[in-house]
JSON list of C-alpha atoms in Angstrom, two decimals:
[
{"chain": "A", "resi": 1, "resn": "UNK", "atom": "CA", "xyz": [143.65, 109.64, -54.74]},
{"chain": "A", "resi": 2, "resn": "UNK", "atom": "CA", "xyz": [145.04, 111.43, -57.23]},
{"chain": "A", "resi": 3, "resn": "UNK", "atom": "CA", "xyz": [147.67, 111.08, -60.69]},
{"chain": "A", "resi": 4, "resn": "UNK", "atom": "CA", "xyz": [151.19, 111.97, -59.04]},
{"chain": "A", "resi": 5, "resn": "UNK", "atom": "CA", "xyz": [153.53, 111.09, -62.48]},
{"chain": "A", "resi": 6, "resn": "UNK", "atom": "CA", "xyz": [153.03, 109.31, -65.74]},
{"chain": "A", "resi": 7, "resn": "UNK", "atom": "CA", "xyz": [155.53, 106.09, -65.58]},
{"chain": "A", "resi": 8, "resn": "UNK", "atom": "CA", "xyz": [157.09, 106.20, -68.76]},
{"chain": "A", "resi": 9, "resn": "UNK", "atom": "CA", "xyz": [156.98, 108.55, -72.00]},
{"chain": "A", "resi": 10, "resn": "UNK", "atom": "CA", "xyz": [154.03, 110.19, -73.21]},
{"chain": "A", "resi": 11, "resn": "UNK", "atom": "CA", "xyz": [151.66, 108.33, -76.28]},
{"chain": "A", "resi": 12, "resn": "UNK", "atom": "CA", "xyz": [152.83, 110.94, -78.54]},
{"chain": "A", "resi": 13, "resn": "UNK", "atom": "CA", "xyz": [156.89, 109.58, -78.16]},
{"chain": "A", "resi": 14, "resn": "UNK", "atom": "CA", "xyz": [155.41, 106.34, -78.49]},
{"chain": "A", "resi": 15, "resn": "UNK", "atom": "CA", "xyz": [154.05, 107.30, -82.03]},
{"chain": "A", "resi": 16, "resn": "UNK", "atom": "CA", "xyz": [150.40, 107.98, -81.45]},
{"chain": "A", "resi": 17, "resn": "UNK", "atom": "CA", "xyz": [149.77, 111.54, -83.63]},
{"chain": "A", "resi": 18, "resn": "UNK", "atom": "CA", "xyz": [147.04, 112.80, -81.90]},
{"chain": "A", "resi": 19, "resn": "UNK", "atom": "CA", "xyz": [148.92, 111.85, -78.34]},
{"chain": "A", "resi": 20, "resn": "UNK", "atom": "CA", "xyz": [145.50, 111.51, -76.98]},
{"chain": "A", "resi": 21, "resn": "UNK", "atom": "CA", "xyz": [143.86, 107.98, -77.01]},
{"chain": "A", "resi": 22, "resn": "UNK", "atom": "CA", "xyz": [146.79, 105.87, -76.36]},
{"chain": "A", "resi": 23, "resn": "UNK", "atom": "CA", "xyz": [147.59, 102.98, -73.46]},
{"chain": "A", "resi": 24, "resn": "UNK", "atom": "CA", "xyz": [149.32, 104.64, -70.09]},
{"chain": "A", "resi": 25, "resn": "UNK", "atom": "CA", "xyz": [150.64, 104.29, -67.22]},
{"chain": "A", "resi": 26, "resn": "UNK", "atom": "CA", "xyz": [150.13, 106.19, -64.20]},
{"chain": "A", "resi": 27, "resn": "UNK", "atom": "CA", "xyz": [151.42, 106.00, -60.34]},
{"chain": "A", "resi": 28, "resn": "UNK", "atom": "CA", "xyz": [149.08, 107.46, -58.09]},
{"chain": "A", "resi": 29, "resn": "UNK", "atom": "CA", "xyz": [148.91, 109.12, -54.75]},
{"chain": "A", "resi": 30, "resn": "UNK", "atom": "CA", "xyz": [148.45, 106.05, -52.88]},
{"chain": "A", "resi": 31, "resn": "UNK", "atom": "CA", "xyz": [151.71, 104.25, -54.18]},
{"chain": "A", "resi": 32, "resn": "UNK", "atom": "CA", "xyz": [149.35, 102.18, -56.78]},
{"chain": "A", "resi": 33, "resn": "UNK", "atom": "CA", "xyz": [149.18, 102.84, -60.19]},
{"chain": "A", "resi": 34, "resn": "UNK", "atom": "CA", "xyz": [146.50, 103.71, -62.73]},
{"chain": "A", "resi": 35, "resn": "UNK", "atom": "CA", "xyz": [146.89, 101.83, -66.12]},
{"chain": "A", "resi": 36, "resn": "UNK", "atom": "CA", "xyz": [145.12, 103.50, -69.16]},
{"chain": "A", "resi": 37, "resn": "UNK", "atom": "CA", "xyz": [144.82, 100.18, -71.78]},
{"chain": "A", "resi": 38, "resn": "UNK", "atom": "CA", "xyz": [142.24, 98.41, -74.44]},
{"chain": "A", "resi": 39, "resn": "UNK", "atom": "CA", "xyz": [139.23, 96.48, -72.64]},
{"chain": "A", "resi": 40, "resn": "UNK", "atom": "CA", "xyz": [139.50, 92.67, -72.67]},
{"chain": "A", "resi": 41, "resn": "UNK", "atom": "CA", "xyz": [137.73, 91.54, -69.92]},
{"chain": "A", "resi": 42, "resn": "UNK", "atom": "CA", "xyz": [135.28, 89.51, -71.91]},
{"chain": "A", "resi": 43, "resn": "UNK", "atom": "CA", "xyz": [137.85, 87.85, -74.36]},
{"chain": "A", "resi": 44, "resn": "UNK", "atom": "CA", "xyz": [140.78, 87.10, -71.51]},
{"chain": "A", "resi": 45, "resn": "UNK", "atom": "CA", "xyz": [138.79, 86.14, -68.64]},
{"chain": "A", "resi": 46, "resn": "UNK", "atom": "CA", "xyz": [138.43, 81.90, -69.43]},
{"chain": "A", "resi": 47, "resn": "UNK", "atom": "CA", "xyz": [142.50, 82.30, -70.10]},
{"chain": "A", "resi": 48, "resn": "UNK", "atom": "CA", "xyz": [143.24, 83.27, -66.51]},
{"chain": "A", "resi": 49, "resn": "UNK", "atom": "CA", "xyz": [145.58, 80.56, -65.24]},
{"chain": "A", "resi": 50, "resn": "UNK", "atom": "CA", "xyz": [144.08, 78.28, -62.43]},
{"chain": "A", "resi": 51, "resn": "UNK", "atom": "CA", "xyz": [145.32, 80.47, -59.78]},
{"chain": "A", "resi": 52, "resn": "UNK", "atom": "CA", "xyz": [144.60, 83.64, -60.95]},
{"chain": "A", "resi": 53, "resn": "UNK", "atom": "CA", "xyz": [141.44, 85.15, -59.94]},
{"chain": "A", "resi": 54, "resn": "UNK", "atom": "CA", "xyz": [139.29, 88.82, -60.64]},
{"chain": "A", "resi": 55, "resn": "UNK", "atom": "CA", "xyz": [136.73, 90.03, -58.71]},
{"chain": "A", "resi": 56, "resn": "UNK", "atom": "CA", "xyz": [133.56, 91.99, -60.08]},
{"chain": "A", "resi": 57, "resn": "UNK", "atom": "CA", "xyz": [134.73, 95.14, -59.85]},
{"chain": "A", "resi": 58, "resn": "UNK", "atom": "CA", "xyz": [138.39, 94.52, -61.79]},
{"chain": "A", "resi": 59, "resn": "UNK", "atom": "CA", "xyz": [138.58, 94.48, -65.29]},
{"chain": "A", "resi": 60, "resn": "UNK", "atom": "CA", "xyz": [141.28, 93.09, -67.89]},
{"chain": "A", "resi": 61, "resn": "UNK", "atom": "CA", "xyz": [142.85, 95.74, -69.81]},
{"chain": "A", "resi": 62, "resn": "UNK", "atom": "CA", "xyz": [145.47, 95.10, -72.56]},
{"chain": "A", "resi": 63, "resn": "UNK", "atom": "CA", "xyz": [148.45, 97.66, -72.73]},
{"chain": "A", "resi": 64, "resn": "UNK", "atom": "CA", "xyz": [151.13, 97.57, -75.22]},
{"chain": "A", "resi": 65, "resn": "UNK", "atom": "CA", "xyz": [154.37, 95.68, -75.25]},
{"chain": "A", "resi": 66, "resn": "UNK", "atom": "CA", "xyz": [155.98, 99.19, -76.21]},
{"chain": "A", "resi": 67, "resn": "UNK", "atom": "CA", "xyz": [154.20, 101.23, -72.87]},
{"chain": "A", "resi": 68, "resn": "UNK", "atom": "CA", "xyz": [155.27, 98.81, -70.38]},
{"chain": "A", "resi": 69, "resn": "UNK", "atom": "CA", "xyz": [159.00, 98.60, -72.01]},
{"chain": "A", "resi": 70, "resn": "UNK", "atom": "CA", "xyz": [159.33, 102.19, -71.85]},
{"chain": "A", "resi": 71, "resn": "UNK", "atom": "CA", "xyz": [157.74, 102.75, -68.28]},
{"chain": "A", "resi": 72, "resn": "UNK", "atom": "CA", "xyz": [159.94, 99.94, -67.04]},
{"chain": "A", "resi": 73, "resn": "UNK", "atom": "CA", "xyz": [162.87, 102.80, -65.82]},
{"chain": "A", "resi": 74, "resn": "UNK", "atom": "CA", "xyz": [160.38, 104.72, -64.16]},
{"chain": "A", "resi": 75, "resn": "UNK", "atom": "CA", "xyz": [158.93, 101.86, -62.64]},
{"chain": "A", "resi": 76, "resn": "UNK", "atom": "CA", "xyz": [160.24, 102.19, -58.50]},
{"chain": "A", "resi": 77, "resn": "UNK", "atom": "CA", "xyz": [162.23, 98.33, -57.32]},
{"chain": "A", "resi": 78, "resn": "UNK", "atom": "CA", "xyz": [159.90, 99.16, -54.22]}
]
């Protein structure tokens, strides 16, 4: 598996100076995608709607309402 494209513009046009440590979005090799975001497993999990579940392995990760915005044209309709 590897990174094929970042979906969307770079942290540094979304205002982060250092362009480094900023939420991303990623599609990968596989035809998934690879979402860099702020950990939130602990404080989200009891909010999961009744029919929402995550297993062990997943984590919750928050990502800006400005990343997925901009990523939504480079997002594929399927």
């Amino acid at each position: 598996m590897k990174i094929v494209r970042r979906i969307g513009v770079p942290p540094r046009a979304r205002g982060s100076n250092s362009g480094a440590n900023c939420p991303d979005v990623f599609e990968l090799s596989d035809g998934n995608f690879a979402v860099i975001g702020t950990e939130a497993t602990e404080a989200l999990d009891g909010e999961l709607p009744a029919d929402a579940a995550r297993a062990d392995y997943e984590r919750i990760v928050v990502v800006s309402r400005e990343t997925l915005i901009r990523a939504k044209a480079d997002i594929p309709d399927a």
